[in-house]
């Protein structure tokens, strides 16, 4: 996902260690990746998070409802890994946060204890209630209502 970087002009949080999707200059400013075309964004501040072609599954669930599994996301910070009991079994996961507003938006699968869940390792889950699909103005389609 090669895309231009722009300065985050929204209220940015400090203290979270960034591991993907952001770069900080020596003044502590956060630069975010601007994805082209249709994208999933943070519901709270509109920051770009993922492209539809990185979507693996829409059949995941979390305590707050539906969740989507992605191969790759951008503009996030990753929290500390912890062992957590999920609907699908025991996993080592790390919460993920929007790099601009600091809102929790999902988690990253670090490791799965069951062999049939190993495909999830290294992938990201975005909670549906914490992201929004952006309308692609060039095609006038909504990301979650009209498949390509």
PDB file of C-alpha atoms in Angstrom:
ATOM      1  CA  UNK A   1       0.000   0.000   0.000  1.00  0.00           C
ATOM      2  CA  UNK A   2       2.078   2.896  -1.210  1.00  0.00           C
ATOM      3  CA  UNK A   3       0.290   6.174  -0.642  1.00  0.00           C
ATOM      4  CA  UNK A   4       1.180   9.789   0.100  1.00  0.00           C
ATOM      5  CA  UNK A   5       1.769  10.941   3.672  1.00  0.00           C
ATOM      6  CA  UNK A   6      -0.008  13.979   5.050  1.00  0.00           C
ATOM      7  CA  UNK A   7       0.199  15.738   8.400  1.00  0.00           C
ATOM      8  CA  UNK A   8      -2.499  14.736  10.861  1.00  0.00           C
ATOM      9  CA  UNK A   9      -4.337  17.960  11.746  1.00  0.00           C
ATOM     10  CA  UNK A  10      -6.718  16.295  14.167  1.00  0.00           C
ATOM     11  CA  UNK A  11      -6.149  16.066  17.918  1.00  0.00           C
ATOM     12  CA  UNK A  12      -3.390  13.472  18.241  1.00  0.00           C
ATOM     13  CA  UNK A  13      -2.649  11.438  21.318  1.00  0.00           C
ATOM     14  CA  UNK A  14       0.776  10.818  22.696  1.00  0.00           C
ATOM     15  CA  UNK A  15       2.348   7.973  24.579  1.00  0.00           C
ATOM     16  CA  UNK A  16       1.382   5.150  22.223  1.00  0.00           C
ATOM     17  CA  UNK A  17       4.171   3.339  20.453  1.00  0.00           C
ATOM     18  CA  UNK A  18       3.589   3.270  16.708  1.00  0.00           C
ATOM     19  CA  UNK A  19       4.531   0.141  14.823  1.00  0.00           C
ATOM     20  CA  UNK A  20       2.706   0.630  11.505  1.00  0.00           C
ATOM     21  CA  UNK A  21       1.328   3.337   9.297  1.00  0.00           C
ATOM     22  CA  UNK A  22       2.769   6.443  10.846  1.00  0.00           C
ATOM     23  CA  UNK A  23       5.997   8.364  10.957  1.00  0.00           C
ATOM     24  CA  UNK A  24       6.947  10.991  13.507  1.00  0.00           C
ATOM     25  CA  UNK A  25       9.362  13.805  12.828  1.00  0.00           C
ATOM     26  CA  UNK A  26      11.553  15.329  15.526  1.00  0.00           C
ATOM     27  CA  UNK A  27       8.754  17.697  16.559  1.00  0.00           C
ATOM     28  CA  UNK A  28       6.360  14.844  17.403  1.00  0.00           C
ATOM     29  CA  UNK A  29       3.994  15.524  14.514  1.00  0.00           C
ATOM     30  CA  UNK A  30       2.191  12.495  13.147  1.00  0.00           C
ATOM     31  CA  UNK A  31       1.983  11.912   9.418  1.00  0.00           C
ATOM     32  CA  UNK A  32      -0.782   9.642   8.164  1.00  0.00           C
ATOM     33  CA  UNK A  33      -1.109   7.555   5.021  1.00  0.00           C
ATOM     34  CA  UNK A  34      -3.860   8.829   2.704  1.00  0.00           C
ATOM     35  CA  UNK A  35      -5.358   5.861   0.843  1.00  0.00           C
ATOM     36  CA  UNK A  36      -6.734   6.397  -2.657  1.00  0.00           C
ATOM     37  CA  UNK A  37     -10.188   5.257  -3.744  1.00  0.00           C
ATOM     38  CA  UNK A  38     -12.629   3.557  -1.430  1.00  0.00           C
ATOM     39  CA  UNK A  39     -11.361   2.946   2.080  1.00  0.00           C
ATOM     40  CA  UNK A  40     -12.395   2.103   5.604  1.00  0.00           C
ATOM     41  CA  UNK A  41     -11.873   5.000   8.040  1.00  0.00           C
ATOM     42  CA  UNK A  42     -11.922   5.681  11.752  1.00  0.00           C
ATOM     43  CA  UNK A  43     -15.487   6.504  12.815  1.00  0.00           C
ATOM     44  CA  UNK A  44     -14.257   9.043  15.348  1.00  0.00           C
ATOM     45  CA  UNK A  45     -11.903  11.191  13.245  1.00  0.00           C
ATOM     46  CA  UNK A  46     -12.062   9.965   9.626  1.00  0.00           C
ATOM     47  CA  UNK A  47      -8.452   8.749   9.380  1.00  0.00           C
ATOM     48  CA  UNK A  48      -7.860   6.211   6.589  1.00  0.00           C
ATOM     49  CA  UNK A  49      -7.353   2.655   7.917  1.00  0.00           C
ATOM     50  CA  UNK A  50      -7.704   0.015   5.197  1.00  0.00           C
ATOM     51  CA  UNK A  51      -8.530  -0.685   1.577  1.00  0.00           C
ATOM     52  CA  UNK A  52     -11.320  -3.080   0.573  1.00  0.00           C
ATOM     53  CA  UNK A  53      -8.861  -5.369  -1.238  1.00  0.00           C
ATOM     54  CA  UNK A  54      -7.165  -6.064   2.128  1.00  0.00           C
ATOM     55  CA  UNK A  55     -10.430  -7.410   3.587  1.00  0.00           C
ATOM     56  CA  UNK A  56     -10.234 -11.137   4.382  1.00  0.00           C
ATOM     57  CA  UNK A  57     -13.556 -11.752   6.142  1.00  0.00           C
ATOM     58  CA  UNK A  58     -16.683  -9.956   7.359  1.00  0.00           C
ATOM     59  CA  UNK A  59     -17.744 -12.898   9.537  1.00  0.00           C
ATOM     60  CA  UNK A  60     -15.873 -11.984  12.726  1.00  0.00           C
ATOM     61  CA  UNK A  61     -17.576 -10.851  15.920  1.00  0.00           C
ATOM     62  CA  UNK A  62     -16.585  -8.949  19.027  1.00  0.00           C
ATOM     63  CA  UNK A  63     -18.342  -7.981  22.249  1.00  0.00           C
ATOM     64  CA  UNK A  64     -19.787  -4.899  20.551  1.00  0.00           C
ATOM     65  CA  UNK A  65     -21.006  -6.627  17.376  1.00  0.00           C
ATOM     66  CA  UNK A  66     -19.586  -7.319  13.926  1.00  0.00           C
ATOM     67  CA  UNK A  67     -15.909  -7.120  13.077  1.00  0.00           C
ATOM     68  CA  UNK A  68     -13.860  -7.414   9.864  1.00  0.00           C
ATOM     69  CA  UNK A  69     -10.545  -9.247   9.389  1.00  0.00           C
ATOM     70  CA  UNK A  70      -7.881  -7.469   7.277  1.00  0.00           C
ATOM     71  CA  UNK A  71      -4.461  -8.480   5.982  1.00  0.00           C
ATOM     72  CA  UNK A  72      -3.088  -4.971   6.353  1.00  0.00           C
ATOM     73  CA  UNK A  73      -4.146  -1.697   7.972  1.00  0.00           C
ATOM     74  CA  UNK A  74      -2.435   1.697   8.230  1.00  0.00           C
ATOM     75  CA  UNK A  75      -2.412   4.676  10.581  1.00  0.00           C
ATOM     76  CA  UNK A  76      -2.582   2.648  13.781  1.00  0.00           C
ATOM     77  CA  UNK A  77      -0.674   2.171  16.976  1.00  0.00           C
ATOM     78  CA  UNK A  78      -0.421  -1.278  18.519  1.00  0.00           C
ATOM     79  CA  UNK A  79      -0.794  -1.868  22.251  1.00  0.00           C
ATOM     80  CA  UNK A  80       0.921  -4.496  24.372  1.00  0.00           C
ATOM     81  CA  UNK A  81       0.230  -8.141  23.489  1.00  0.00           C
ATOM     82  CA  UNK A  82      -1.857 -10.120  25.977  1.00  0.00           C
ATOM     83  CA  UNK A  83      -3.469 -13.521  26.153  1.00  0.00           C
ATOM     84  CA  UNK A  84      -7.209 -13.181  25.663  1.00  0.00           C
ATOM     85  CA  UNK A  85     -10.110 -15.614  25.493  1.00  0.00           C
ATOM     86  CA  UNK A  86     -12.013 -14.853  22.287  1.00  0.00           C
ATOM     87  CA  UNK A  87     -15.165 -16.395  20.782  1.00  0.00           C
ATOM     88  CA  UNK A  88     -12.886 -18.608  18.659  1.00  0.00           C
ATOM     89  CA  UNK A  89     -10.577 -19.690  21.497  1.00  0.00           C
ATOM     90  CA  UNK A  90      -7.462 -18.498  23.291  1.00  0.00           C
ATOM     91  CA  UNK A  91      -5.247 -16.034  21.384  1.00  0.00           C
ATOM     92  CA  UNK A  92      -2.429 -13.596  21.991  1.00  0.00           C
ATOM     93  CA  UNK A  93      -3.727 -10.254  20.740  1.00  0.00           C
ATOM     94  CA  UNK A  94      -2.850  -6.573  20.962  1.00  0.00           C
ATOM     95  CA  UNK A  95      -5.402  -3.776  20.872  1.00  0.00           C
ATOM     96  CA  UNK A  96      -5.019  -1.364  17.960  1.00  0.00           C
ATOM     97  CA  UNK A  97      -5.725   2.360  18.122  1.00  0.00           C
ATOM     98  CA  UNK A  98      -6.237   5.093  15.543  1.00  0.00           C
ATOM     99  CA  UNK A  99      -2.948   7.000  15.378  1.00  0.00           C
ATOM    100  CA  UNK A 100      -4.740  10.359  15.187  1.00  0.00           C
ATOM    101  CA  UNK A 101      -7.532  10.287  17.766  1.00  0.00           C
ATOM    102  CA  UNK A 102      -6.302   7.371  19.895  1.00  0.00           C
ATOM    103  CA  UNK A 103      -9.670   5.597  19.743  1.00  0.00           C
ATOM    104  CA  UNK A 104      -9.565   1.820  20.076  1.00  0.00           C
ATOM    105  CA  UNK A 105     -10.655   0.371  16.739  1.00  0.00           C
ATOM    106  CA  UNK A 106      -9.894  -3.345  17.053  1.00  0.00           C
ATOM    107  CA  UNK A 107      -7.034  -5.742  17.646  1.00  0.00           C
ATOM    108  CA  UNK A 108      -4.129  -7.536  16.014  1.00  0.00           C
ATOM    109  CA  UNK A 109      -3.753 -11.301  16.218  1.00  0.00           C
ATOM    110  CA  UNK A 110      -0.209 -11.970  17.411  1.00  0.00           C
ATOM    111  CA  UNK A 111      -0.566 -15.745  17.940  1.00  0.00           C
ATOM    112  CA  UNK A 112      -3.234 -18.432  17.983  1.00  0.00           C
ATOM    113  CA  UNK A 113      -3.070 -21.486  20.230  1.00  0.00           C
ATOM    114  CA  UNK A 114      -5.174 -23.662  17.932  1.00  0.00           C
ATOM    115  CA  UNK A 115      -3.697 -24.771  14.601  1.00  0.00           C
ATOM    116  CA  UNK A 116      -6.941 -24.134  12.691  1.00  0.00           C
ATOM    117  CA  UNK A 117      -6.789 -20.437  13.726  1.00  0.00           C
ATOM    118  CA  UNK A 118      -3.155 -19.822  12.714  1.00  0.00           C
ATOM    119  CA  UNK A 119      -4.268 -18.080   9.506  1.00  0.00           C
ATOM    120  CA  UNK A 120      -5.305 -15.146  11.722  1.00  0.00           C
ATOM    121  CA  UNK A 121      -1.765 -14.528  12.997  1.00  0.00           C
ATOM    122  CA  UNK A 122      -0.402 -11.145  11.931  1.00  0.00           C
ATOM    123  CA  UNK A 123      -3.820 -10.004  10.711  1.00  0.00           C
ATOM    124  CA  UNK A 124      -5.968  -7.170  12.029  1.00  0.00           C
ATOM    125  CA  UNK A 125      -9.586  -7.010  13.152  1.00  0.00           C
ATOM    126  CA  UNK A 126     -11.456  -3.717  12.851  1.00  0.00           C
ATOM    127  CA  UNK A 127     -14.686  -3.462  14.827  1.00  0.00           C
ATOM    128  CA  UNK A 128     -17.510  -2.511  12.458  1.00  0.00           C
ATOM    129  CA  UNK A 129     -19.038  -0.063  14.930  1.00  0.00           C
ATOM    130  CA  UNK A 130     -15.757   1.864  15.133  1.00  0.00           C
ATOM    131  CA  UNK A 131     -15.087   2.260  11.413  1.00  0.00           C
ATOM    132  CA  UNK A 132     -16.984   3.747   8.511  1.00  0.00           C
ATOM    133  CA  UNK A 133     -16.873   2.959   4.823  1.00  0.00           C
ATOM    134  CA  UNK A 134     -16.128   5.939   2.617  1.00  0.00           C
ATOM    135  CA  UNK A 135     -18.149   6.632  -0.495  1.00  0.00           C
ATOM    136  CA  UNK A 136     -16.088   6.492  -3.677  1.00  0.00           C
ATOM    137  CA  UNK A 137     -17.150   9.712  -5.383  1.00  0.00           C
ATOM    138  CA  UNK A 138     -15.607   8.639  -8.681  1.00  0.00           C
ATOM    139  CA  UNK A 139     -18.046   5.705  -8.917  1.00  0.00           C
ATOM    140  CA  UNK A 140     -20.828   6.812  -6.573  1.00  0.00           C
ATOM    141  CA  UNK A 141     -20.829   3.489  -4.730  1.00  0.00           C
ATOM    142  CA  UNK A 142     -20.941   2.795  -1.033  1.00  0.00           C
ATOM    143  CA  UNK A 143     -18.254   0.462   0.219  1.00  0.00           C
ATOM    144  CA  UNK A 144     -20.470  -1.912   2.224  1.00  0.00           C
ATOM    145  CA  UNK A 145     -23.645  -1.882   0.161  1.00  0.00           C
ATOM    146  CA  UNK A 146     -22.556  -2.456  -3.431  1.00  0.00           C
ATOM    147  CA  UNK A 147     -19.876  -5.033  -4.307  1.00  0.00           C
ATOM    148  CA  UNK A 148     -17.557  -4.322  -7.218  1.00  0.00           C
TER     149      UNK A 148
END
